[in-house]
Amino acid sequence: MSLLREWSECMRIKSWIHTVDSEKGIIFFTASNEVASLRFTFIIKEVDNRVILLLSYERHCPEKYRQIMADFVNRVNYAIPIGFFAIDLSDGEVRYRHGVDVEGIEINEIFVDNFIRSSLTFCRIYYNPIQAIMNGYSIEAAMETKEEL
């Protein structure tokens, strides 16, 4: 079974409702609650045995705050143990990126669920500060809004 199909099947078992683009090797998924909506894009690299997750915030950063956001994500990236945050300075998209080499690893629903949830954890911790930067807060003031888990 292909890595794309294995990953998709594990998501289905864990009730992560998603769509698959088999031609591009991509899985799309959205997670929402009363506060936020996050778009997941899983890029499945069959030849390299890699899965790359791009997790994007629905709201984009206004142009006048993009450099502050870039400085903010640089500071955050130094502190987090896996993945990294980035901002596209051209359109203000803020995203979290995480990848894993799965060669020799058994792909099962526990592994996939843990991969998704570990990425969600960082997006949740830094959701309020990211929104605060988009609203014009300083980095220091934004960090005071960080959720402790």
Tab-separated table of N, CA and C in Angstrom:
chain	number	residue	atom	x	y	z
A	1	MET	N	0.844	-1.180	0.000
A	1	MET	CA	0.000	0.000	0.000
A	1	MET	C	0.892	1.246	0.000
A	2	SER	N	0.495	2.243	-0.742
A	2	SER	CA	1.284	3.471	-0.823
A	2	SER	C	1.238	4.233	0.505
A	3	LEU	N	2.234	5.057	0.738
A	3	LEU	CA	2.295	5.889	1.932
A	3	LEU	C	1.076	6.812	2.003
A	4	LEU	N	0.684	7.371	0.867
A	4	LEU	CA	-0.490	8.246	0.814
A	4	LEU	C	-1.736	7.503	1.302
A	5	ARG	N	-1.930	6.312	0.808
A	5	ARG	CA	-3.114	5.527	1.195
A	5	ARG	C	-3.037	5.097	2.659
A	6	GLU	N	-1.844	4.714	3.117
A	6	GLU	CA	-1.679	4.328	4.524
A	6	GLU	C	-2.023	5.501	5.448
A	7	TRP	N	-1.470	6.675	5.119
A	7	TRP	CA	-1.685	7.868	5.949
A	7	TRP	C	-3.174	8.228	5.961
A	8	SER	N	-3.793	8.206	4.800
A	8	SER	CA	-5.214	8.524	4.673
A	8	SER	C	-6.069	7.535	5.467
A	9	GLU	N	-5.750	6.265	5.372
A	9	GLU	CA	-6.500	5.243	6.100
A	9	GLU	C	-6.381	5.440	7.612
A	10	CYS	N	-5.197	5.783	8.086
A	10	CYS	CA	-5.007	6.034	9.521
A	10	CYS	C	-5.814	7.245	9.968
A	11	MET	N	-5.869	8.278	9.139
A	11	MET	CA	-6.676	9.448	9.466
A	11	MET	C	-8.160	9.072	9.521
A	12	ARG	N	-8.586	8.240	8.590
A	12	ARG	CA	-9.983	7.802	8.565
A	12	ARG	C	-10.326	7.023	9.838
A	13	ILE	N	-9.449	6.132	10.244
A	13	ILE	CA	-9.673	5.335	11.451
A	13	ILE	C	-9.825	6.240	12.673
A	14	LYS	N	-9.062	7.307	12.731
A	14	LYS	CA	-9.122	8.240	13.872
A	14	LYS	C	-10.170	9.337	13.673
A	15	SER	N	-10.970	9.218	12.619
A	15	SER	CA	-12.059	10.170	12.320
A	15	SER	C	-11.574	11.576	11.997
A	16	TRP	N	-10.382	11.688	11.427
A	16	TRP	CA	-9.899	12.962	10.895
A	16	TRP	C	-10.434	13.035	9.461
A	17	ILE	N	-11.533	13.738	9.248
A	17	ILE	CA	-12.190	13.808	7.943
A	17	ILE	C	-11.331	14.656	6.998
A	18	HIS	N	-11.030	14.111	5.830
A	18	HIS	CA	-10.061	14.745	4.926
A	18	HIS	C	-10.385	14.413	3.477
A	19	THR	N	-9.666	15.090	2.583
A	19	THR	CA	-9.752	14.773	1.157
A	19	THR	C	-8.347	14.474	0.660
A	20	VAL	N	-8.289	13.662	-0.399
A	20	VAL	CA	-7.011	13.220	-0.950
A	20	VAL	C	-6.913	13.637	-2.409
A	21	ASP	N	-5.777	14.216	-2.764
A	21	ASP	CA	-5.449	14.468	-4.165
A	21	ASP	C	-4.349	13.472	-4.519
A	22	SER	N	-4.746	12.335	-5.083
A	22	SER	CA	-3.804	11.254	-5.375
A	22	SER	C	-2.761	11.643	-6.407
A	23	GLU	N	-3.147	12.464	-7.377
A	23	GLU	CA	-2.198	12.869	-8.418
A	23	GLU	C	-1.055	13.698	-7.851
A	24	LYS	N	-1.353	14.580	-6.903
A	24	LYS	CA	-0.332	15.454	-6.321
A	24	LYS	C	0.275	14.877	-5.050
A	25	GLY	N	-0.310	13.795	-4.519
A	25	GLY	CA	0.199	13.208	-3.284
A	25	GLY	C	-0.043	14.096	-2.080
A	26	ILE	N	-1.247	14.681	-2.012
A	26	ILE	CA	-1.570	15.634	-0.954
A	26	ILE	C	-2.862	15.222	-0.260
A	27	ILE	N	-2.887	15.417	1.052
A	27	ILE	CA	-4.085	15.223	1.853
A	27	ILE	C	-4.453	16.573	2.459
A	28	PHE	N	-5.725	16.951	2.342
A	28	PHE	CA	-6.217	18.211	2.892
A	28	PHE	C	-7.153	17.911	4.054
A	29	PHE	N	-7.071	18.747	5.064
A	29	PHE	CA	-7.858	18.546	6.267
A	29	PHE	C	-8.008	19.897	6.957
A	30	THR	N	-9.170	20.170	7.542
A	30	THR	CA	-9.390	21.404	8.301
A	30	THR	C	-9.872	21.040	9.693
A	31	ALA	N	-9.303	21.692	10.694
A	31	ALA	CA	-9.744	21.524	12.077
A	31	ALA	C	-10.226	22.880	12.568
A	32	SER	N	-11.424	22.888	13.133
A	32	SER	CA	-12.014	24.142	13.608
A	32	SER	C	-12.629	23.947	14.981
A	33	ASN	N	-12.639	25.027	15.740
A	33	ASN	CA	-13.426	25.082	16.966
A	33	ASN	C	-14.037	26.473	17.044
A	34	GLU	N	-14.570	26.840	18.196
A	34	GLU	CA	-15.238	28.131	18.309
A	34	GLU	C	-14.285	29.315	18.177
A	35	VAL	N	-12.997	29.091	18.286
A	35	VAL	CA	-12.014	30.168	18.253
A	35	VAL	C	-11.263	30.258	16.931
A	36	ALA	N	-10.885	29.125	16.377
A	36	ALA	CA	-9.970	29.146	15.233
A	36	ALA	C	-10.277	28.061	14.214
A	37	SER	N	-9.729	28.276	13.033
A	37	SER	CA	-9.784	27.284	11.968
A	37	SER	C	-8.371	27.145	11.410
A	38	LEU	N	-7.897	25.907	11.332
A	38	LEU	CA	-6.559	25.629	10.827
A	38	LEU	C	-6.662	24.702	9.628
A	39	ARG	N	-5.930	25.037	8.564
A	39	ARG	CA	-5.903	24.211	7.351
A	39	ARG	C	-4.640	23.353	7.355
A	40	PHE	N	-4.831	22.046	7.228
A	40	PHE	CA	-3.717	21.109	7.158
A	40	PHE	C	-3.501	20.711	5.702
A	41	THR	N	-2.270	20.712	5.279
A	41	THR	CA	-1.897	20.165	3.984
A	41	THR	C	-0.756	19.177	4.238
A	42	PHE	N	-1.035	17.909	4.028
A	42	PHE	CA	-0.009	16.875	4.155
A	42	PHE	C	0.546	16.609	2.767
A	43	ILE	N	1.836	16.817	2.610
A	43	ILE	CA	2.515	16.532	1.350
A	43	ILE	C	3.233	15.198	1.541
A	44	ILE	N	2.808	14.218	0.796
A	44	ILE	CA	3.354	12.870	0.938
A	44	ILE	C	4.402	12.658	-0.148
A	45	LYS	N	5.642	12.458	0.274
A	45	LYS	CA	6.765	12.222	-0.637
A	45	LYS	C	7.069	10.724	-0.641
A	46	GLU	N	6.402	10.012	-1.535
A	46	GLU	CA	6.522	8.550	-1.597
A	46	GLU	C	7.974	8.101	-1.803
A	47	VAL	N	8.659	8.709	-2.750
A	47	VAL	CA	10.026	8.291	-3.100
A	47	VAL	C	10.989	8.494	-1.935
A	48	ASP	N	10.792	9.579	-1.182
A	48	ASP	CA	11.694	9.906	-0.068
A	48	ASP	C	11.219	9.373	1.279
A	49	ASN	N	10.030	8.734	1.293
A	49	ASN	CA	9.447	8.253	2.552
A	49	ASN	C	9.293	9.370	3.577
A	50	ARG	N	8.788	10.514	3.108
A	50	ARG	CA	8.617	11.665	4.001
A	50	ARG	C	7.180	12.154	3.956
A	51	VAL	N	6.756	12.682	5.100
A	51	VAL	CA	5.469	13.363	5.209
A	51	VAL	C	5.764	14.756	5.726
A	52	ILE	N	5.282	15.754	5.001
A	52	ILE	CA	5.469	17.149	5.389
A	52	ILE	C	4.093	17.733	5.654
A	53	LEU	N	3.957	18.381	6.790
A	53	LEU	CA	2.702	19.023	7.157
A	53	LEU	C	2.876	20.529	7.093
A	54	LEU	N	1.981	21.186	6.363
A	54	LEU	CA	1.873	22.644	6.385
A	54	LEU	C	0.543	22.947	7.059
A	55	LEU	N	0.595	23.591	8.194
A	55	LEU	CA	-0.600	23.894	8.968
A	55	LEU	C	-0.762	25.415	8.954
A	56	SER	N	-1.788	25.905	8.279
A	56	SER	CA	-1.951	27.344	8.045
A	56	SER	C	-3.080	27.925	8.871
A	57	TYR	N	-2.810	29.093	9.423
A	57	TYR	CA	-3.856	29.847	10.119
A	57	TYR	C	-4.771	30.474	9.068
A	58	GLU	N	-6.061	30.492	9.360
A	58	GLU	CA	-7.038	31.025	8.417
A	58	GLU	C	-6.804	32.520	8.156
A	59	ARG	N	-6.542	33.264	9.203
A	59	ARG	CA	-6.336	34.707	9.092
A	59	ARG	C	-4.908	34.994	8.641
A	60	HIS	N	-4.748	35.935	7.730
A	60	HIS	CA	-3.421	36.348	7.277
A	60	HIS	C	-3.003	37.622	7.989
A	61	CYS	N	-1.718	37.800	8.140
A	61	CYS	CA	-1.169	38.956	8.844
A	61	CYS	C	-1.243	40.209	7.952
A	62	PRO	N	-1.790	41.314	8.490
A	62	PRO	CA	-1.798	42.558	7.714
A	62	PRO	C	-0.372	42.984	7.345
A	63	GLU	N	-0.236	43.599	6.205
A	63	GLU	CA	1.084	43.957	5.678
A	63	GLU	C	1.926	44.759	6.664
A	64	LYS	N	1.318	45.693	7.378
A	64	LYS	CA	2.096	46.562	8.269
A	64	LYS	C	2.679	45.824	9.476
A	65	TYR	N	2.220	44.592	9.757
A	65	TYR	CA	2.733	43.823	10.893
A	65	TYR	C	3.569	42.612	10.478
A	66	ARG	N	3.815	42.445	9.199
A	66	ARG	CA	4.494	41.229	8.721
A	66	ARG	C	5.943	41.122	9.192
A	67	GLN	N	6.667	42.208	9.239
A	67	GLN	CA	8.056	42.140	9.702
A	67	GLN	C	8.109	41.818	11.192
A	68	ILE	N	7.182	42.375	11.961
A	68	ILE	CA	7.103	42.043	13.388
A	68	ILE	C	6.780	40.559	13.547
A	69	MET	N	5.855	40.052	12.717
A	69	MET	CA	5.511	38.630	12.771
A	69	MET	C	6.725	37.769	12.425
A	70	ALA	N	7.496	38.186	11.433
A	70	ALA	CA	8.708	37.440	11.063
A	70	ALA	C	9.677	37.390	12.244
A	71	ASP	N	9.846	38.495	12.939
A	71	ASP	CA	10.710	38.518	14.119
A	71	ASP	C	10.145	37.620	15.219
A	72	PHE	N	8.831	37.670	15.381
A	72	PHE	CA	8.169	36.854	16.395
A	72	PHE	C	8.379	35.368	16.126
A	73	VAL	N	8.096	34.912	14.895
A	73	VAL	CA	8.223	33.474	14.615
A	73	VAL	C	9.681	33.032	14.721
A	74	ASN	N	10.619	33.913	14.433
A	74	ASN	CA	12.030	33.573	14.602
A	74	ASN	C	12.334	33.282	16.074
A	75	ARG	N	11.801	34.092	16.970
A	75	ARG	CA	12.007	33.872	18.408
A	75	ARG	C	11.335	32.577	18.870
A	76	VAL	N	10.111	32.352	18.406
A	76	VAL	CA	9.371	31.148	18.789
A	76	VAL	C	10.102	29.902	18.297
A	77	ASN	N	10.589	29.938	17.063
A	77	ASN	CA	11.263	28.766	16.495
A	77	ASN	C	12.476	28.344	17.316
A	78	TYR	N	13.128	29.298	17.928
A	78	TYR	CA	14.288	28.985	18.763
A	78	TYR	C	13.866	28.175	19.990
A	79	ALA	N	12.613	28.368	20.434
A	79	ALA	CA	12.134	27.753	21.672
A	79	ALA	C	11.428	26.413	21.483
A	80	ILE	N	10.951	26.115	20.292
A	80	ILE	CA	10.163	24.885	20.126
A	80	ILE	C	11.051	23.729	19.649
A	81	PRO	N	10.759	22.505	20.114
A	81	PRO	CA	11.642	21.376	19.805
A	81	PRO	C	11.416	20.717	18.448
A	82	ILE	N	10.216	20.863	17.870
A	82	ILE	CA	9.952	20.240	16.574
A	82	ILE	C	9.214	21.218	15.681
A	83	GLY	N	9.416	21.101	14.381
A	83	GLY	CA	8.720	21.953	13.429
A	83	GLY	C	9.177	23.395	13.518
A	84	PHE	N	8.515	24.245	12.726
A	84	PHE	CA	8.820	25.672	12.790
A	84	PHE	C	7.659	26.476	12.211
A	85	PHE	N	7.567	27.721	12.672
A	85	PHE	CA	6.592	28.667	12.151
A	85	PHE	C	7.250	29.497	11.065
A	86	ALA	N	6.438	29.974	10.114
A	86	ALA	CA	6.935	30.837	9.041
A	86	ALA	C	5.827	31.794	8.640
A	87	ILE	N	6.225	32.902	8.051
A	87	ILE	CA	5.272	33.833	7.467
A	87	ILE	C	5.680	34.077	6.027
A	88	ASP	N	4.700	34.075	5.151
A	88	ASP	CA	4.924	34.449	3.760
A	88	ASP	C	4.771	35.963	3.702
A	89	LEU	N	5.870	36.660	3.518
A	89	LEU	CA	5.834	38.124	3.539
A	89	LEU	C	5.044	38.710	2.382
A	90	SER	N	4.820	37.927	1.329
A	90	SER	CA	4.079	38.462	0.182
A	90	SER	C	2.571	38.539	0.432
A	91	ASP	N	2.025	37.580	1.194
A	91	ASP	CA	0.569	37.604	1.428
A	91	ASP	C	0.166	37.526	2.898
A	92	GLY	N	1.124	37.366	3.800
A	92	GLY	CA	0.833	37.364	5.226
A	92	GLY	C	0.377	36.033	5.792
A	93	GLU	N	0.456	34.952	4.994
A	93	GLU	CA	0.059	33.648	5.512
A	93	GLU	C	1.045	33.207	6.593
A	94	VAL	N	0.507	32.811	7.742
A	94	VAL	CA	1.323	32.283	8.837
A	94	VAL	C	1.051	30.789	8.901
A	95	ARG	N	2.123	30.004	8.953
A	95	ARG	CA	1.942	28.553	8.973
A	95	ARG	C	2.996	27.895	9.861
A	96	TYR	N	2.653	26.692	10.260
A	96	TYR	CA	3.547	25.830	11.019
A	96	TYR	C	3.908	24.682	10.092
A	97	ARG	N	5.167	24.324	10.063
A	97	ARG	CA	5.621	23.242	9.186
A	97	ARG	C	6.357	22.206	10.025
A	98	HIS	N	6.012	20.962	9.752
A	98	HIS	CA	6.653	19.860	10.457
A	98	HIS	C	6.758	18.698	9.476
A	99	GLY	N	7.849	17.986	9.517
A	99	GLY	CA	8.027	16.852	8.628
A	99	GLY	C	8.615	15.673	9.370
A	100	VAL	N	8.424	14.509	8.771
A	100	VAL	CA	8.964	13.305	9.388
A	100	VAL	C	9.393	12.338	8.286
A	101	ASP	N	10.534	11.715	8.512
A	101	ASP	CA	11.017	10.648	7.643
A	101	ASP	C	10.430	9.358	8.205
A	102	VAL	N	9.656	8.645	7.398
A	102	VAL	CA	8.957	7.458	7.895
A	102	VAL	C	9.566	6.145	7.396
A	103	GLU	N	10.748	6.221	6.805
A	103	GLU	CA	11.379	4.994	6.314
A	103	GLU	C	11.597	4.037	7.486
A	104	GLY	N	11.102	2.824	7.344
A	104	GLY	CA	11.273	1.808	8.367
A	104	GLY	C	10.328	1.935	9.554
A	105	ILE	N	9.422	2.910	9.522
A	105	ILE	CA	8.473	3.116	10.617
A	105	ILE	C	7.133	2.501	10.238
A	106	GLU	N	6.508	1.840	11.196
A	106	GLU	CA	5.166	1.324	10.954
A	106	GLU	C	4.188	2.494	11.010
A	107	ILE	N	3.510	2.737	9.911
A	107	ILE	CA	2.505	3.794	9.856
A	107	ILE	C	1.208	3.217	10.393
A	108	ASN	N	0.769	3.744	11.533
A	108	ASN	CA	-0.496	3.295	12.108
A	108	ASN	C	-1.246	4.505	12.642
A	109	GLU	N	-2.495	4.270	13.075
A	109	GLU	CA	-3.330	5.395	13.490
A	109	GLU	C	-2.782	6.123	14.712
A	110	ILE	N	-2.068	5.441	15.583
A	110	ILE	CA	-1.486	6.093	16.760
A	110	ILE	C	-0.384	7.054	16.327
A	111	PHE	N	0.495	6.607	15.426
A	111	PHE	CA	1.577	7.458	14.931
A	111	PHE	C	1.018	8.700	14.239
A	112	VAL	N	0.052	8.508	13.344
A	112	VAL	CA	-0.521	9.624	12.592
A	112	VAL	C	-1.245	10.578	13.532
A	113	ASP	N	-2.026	10.056	14.454
A	113	ASP	CA	-2.739	10.891	15.420
A	113	ASP	C	-1.759	11.693	16.278
A	114	ASN	N	-0.685	11.062	16.739
A	114	ASN	CA	0.321	11.777	17.533
A	114	ASN	C	1.014	12.863	16.717
A	115	PHE	N	1.287	12.586	15.457
A	115	PHE	CA	1.914	13.582	14.575
A	115	PHE	C	1.005	14.803	14.440
A	116	ILE	N	-0.288	14.560	14.199
A	116	ILE	CA	-1.250	15.658	14.049
A	116	ILE	C	-1.380	16.426	15.361
A	117	ARG	N	-1.566	15.721	16.450
A	117	ARG	CA	-1.791	16.377	17.742
A	117	ARG	C	-0.554	17.130	18.245
A	118	SER	N	0.631	16.631	17.979
A	118	SER	CA	1.829	17.365	18.404
A	118	SER	C	1.939	18.684	17.645
A	119	SER	N	1.585	18.689	16.381
A	119	SER	CA	1.596	19.926	15.596
A	119	SER	C	0.511	20.882	16.085
A	120	LEU	N	-0.664	20.348	16.376
A	120	LEU	CA	-1.762	21.177	16.895
A	120	LEU	C	-1.387	21.827	18.225
A	121	THR	N	-0.622	21.131	19.033
A	121	THR	CA	-0.230	21.666	20.335
A	121	THR	C	0.505	22.989	20.178
A	122	PHE	N	1.474	23.034	19.275
A	122	PHE	CA	2.236	24.276	19.101
A	122	PHE	C	1.378	25.379	18.497
A	123	CYS	N	0.498	25.003	17.591
A	123	CYS	CA	-0.393	26.002	16.993
A	123	CYS	C	-1.355	26.563	18.032
A	124	ARG	N	-1.760	25.717	18.954
A	124	ARG	CA	-2.656	26.179	20.024
A	124	ARG	C	-1.913	27.076	21.012
A	125	ILE	N	-0.728	26.665	21.431
A	125	ILE	CA	0.056	27.454	22.387
A	125	ILE	C	0.297	28.864	21.854
A	126	TYR	N	0.598	28.965	20.567
A	126	TYR	CA	0.976	30.258	19.988
A	126	TYR	C	-0.150	30.941	19.219
A	127	TYR	N	-1.373	30.384	19.283
A	127	TYR	CA	-2.494	31.004	18.572
A	127	TYR	C	-2.738	32.440	19.040
A	128	ASN	N	-2.905	32.638	20.344
A	128	ASN	CA	-3.187	33.986	20.860
A	128	ASN	C	-2.076	34.982	20.551
A	129	PRO	N	-0.809	34.637	20.774
A	129	PRO	CA	0.244	35.599	20.414
A	129	PRO	C	0.273	35.937	18.914
A	130	ILE	N	0.024	34.954	18.067
A	130	ILE	CA	0.010	35.219	16.619
A	130	ILE	C	-1.119	36.182	16.276
A	131	GLN	N	-2.296	35.948	16.853
A	131	GLN	CA	-3.419	36.853	16.619
A	131	GLN	C	-3.120	38.245	17.172
A	132	ALA	N	-2.466	38.299	18.330
A	132	ALA	CA	-2.119	39.590	18.938
A	132	ALA	C	-1.174	40.383	18.040
A	133	ILE	N	-0.163	39.719	17.469
A	133	ILE	CA	0.751	40.399	16.538
A	133	ILE	C	-0.041	40.936	15.357
A	134	MET	N	-0.987	40.152	14.842
A	134	MET	CA	-1.815	40.600	13.717
A	134	MET	C	-2.679	41.809	14.086
A	135	ASN	N	-2.910	41.978	15.387
A	135	ASN	CA	-3.702	43.113	15.865
A	135	ASN	C	-2.841	44.292	16.305
A	136	GLY	N	-1.520	44.204	16.074
A	136	GLY	CA	-0.648	45.332	16.355
A	136	GLY	C	0.061	45.316	17.692
A	137	TYR	N	-0.017	44.206	18.431
A	137	TYR	CA	0.687	44.118	19.712
A	137	TYR	C	2.195	44.019	19.466
A	138	SER	N	2.966	44.435	20.453
A	138	SER	CA	4.407	44.197	20.413
A	138	SER	C	4.656	42.712	20.662
A	139	ILE	N	5.844	42.247	20.347
A	139	ILE	CA	6.182	40.842	20.592
A	139	ILE	C	6.061	40.513	22.072
A	140	GLU	N	6.565	41.394	22.919
A	140	GLU	CA	6.525	41.148	24.361
A	140	GLU	C	5.087	41.064	24.867
A	141	ALA	N	4.235	42.004	24.435
A	141	ALA	CA	2.829	41.991	24.857
A	141	ALA	C	2.113	40.769	24.296
A	142	ALA	N	2.424	40.394	23.053
A	142	ALA	CA	1.795	39.221	22.456
A	142	ALA	C	2.156	37.953	23.230
A	143	MET	N	3.396	37.823	23.646
A	143	MET	CA	3.831	36.620	24.373
A	143	MET	C	3.108	36.474	25.713
A	144	GLU	N	2.631	37.549	26.263
A	144	GLU	CA	1.887	37.479	27.521
A	144	GLU	C	0.533	36.787	27.323
A	145	THR	N	0.082	36.653	26.086
A	145	THR	CA	-1.195	36.002	25.802
A	145	THR	C	-1.040	34.509	25.528
A	146	LYS	N	0.188	34.017	25.570
A	146	LYS	CA	0.476	32.606	25.250
A	146	LYS	C	-0.252	31.667	26.196
A	147	GLU	N	-0.861	30.632	25.627
A	147	GLU	CA	-1.577	29.634	26.425
A	147	GLU	C	-0.581	28.640	26.980
A	148	GLU	N	-0.691	28.366	28.262
A	148	GLU	CA	0.156	27.361	28.890
A	148	GLU	C	-0.616	26.047	28.929
A	149	LEU	N	-0.022	24.987	28.441
A	149	LEU	CA	-0.683	23.671	28.452
A	149	LEU	C	-0.084	22.779	29.517
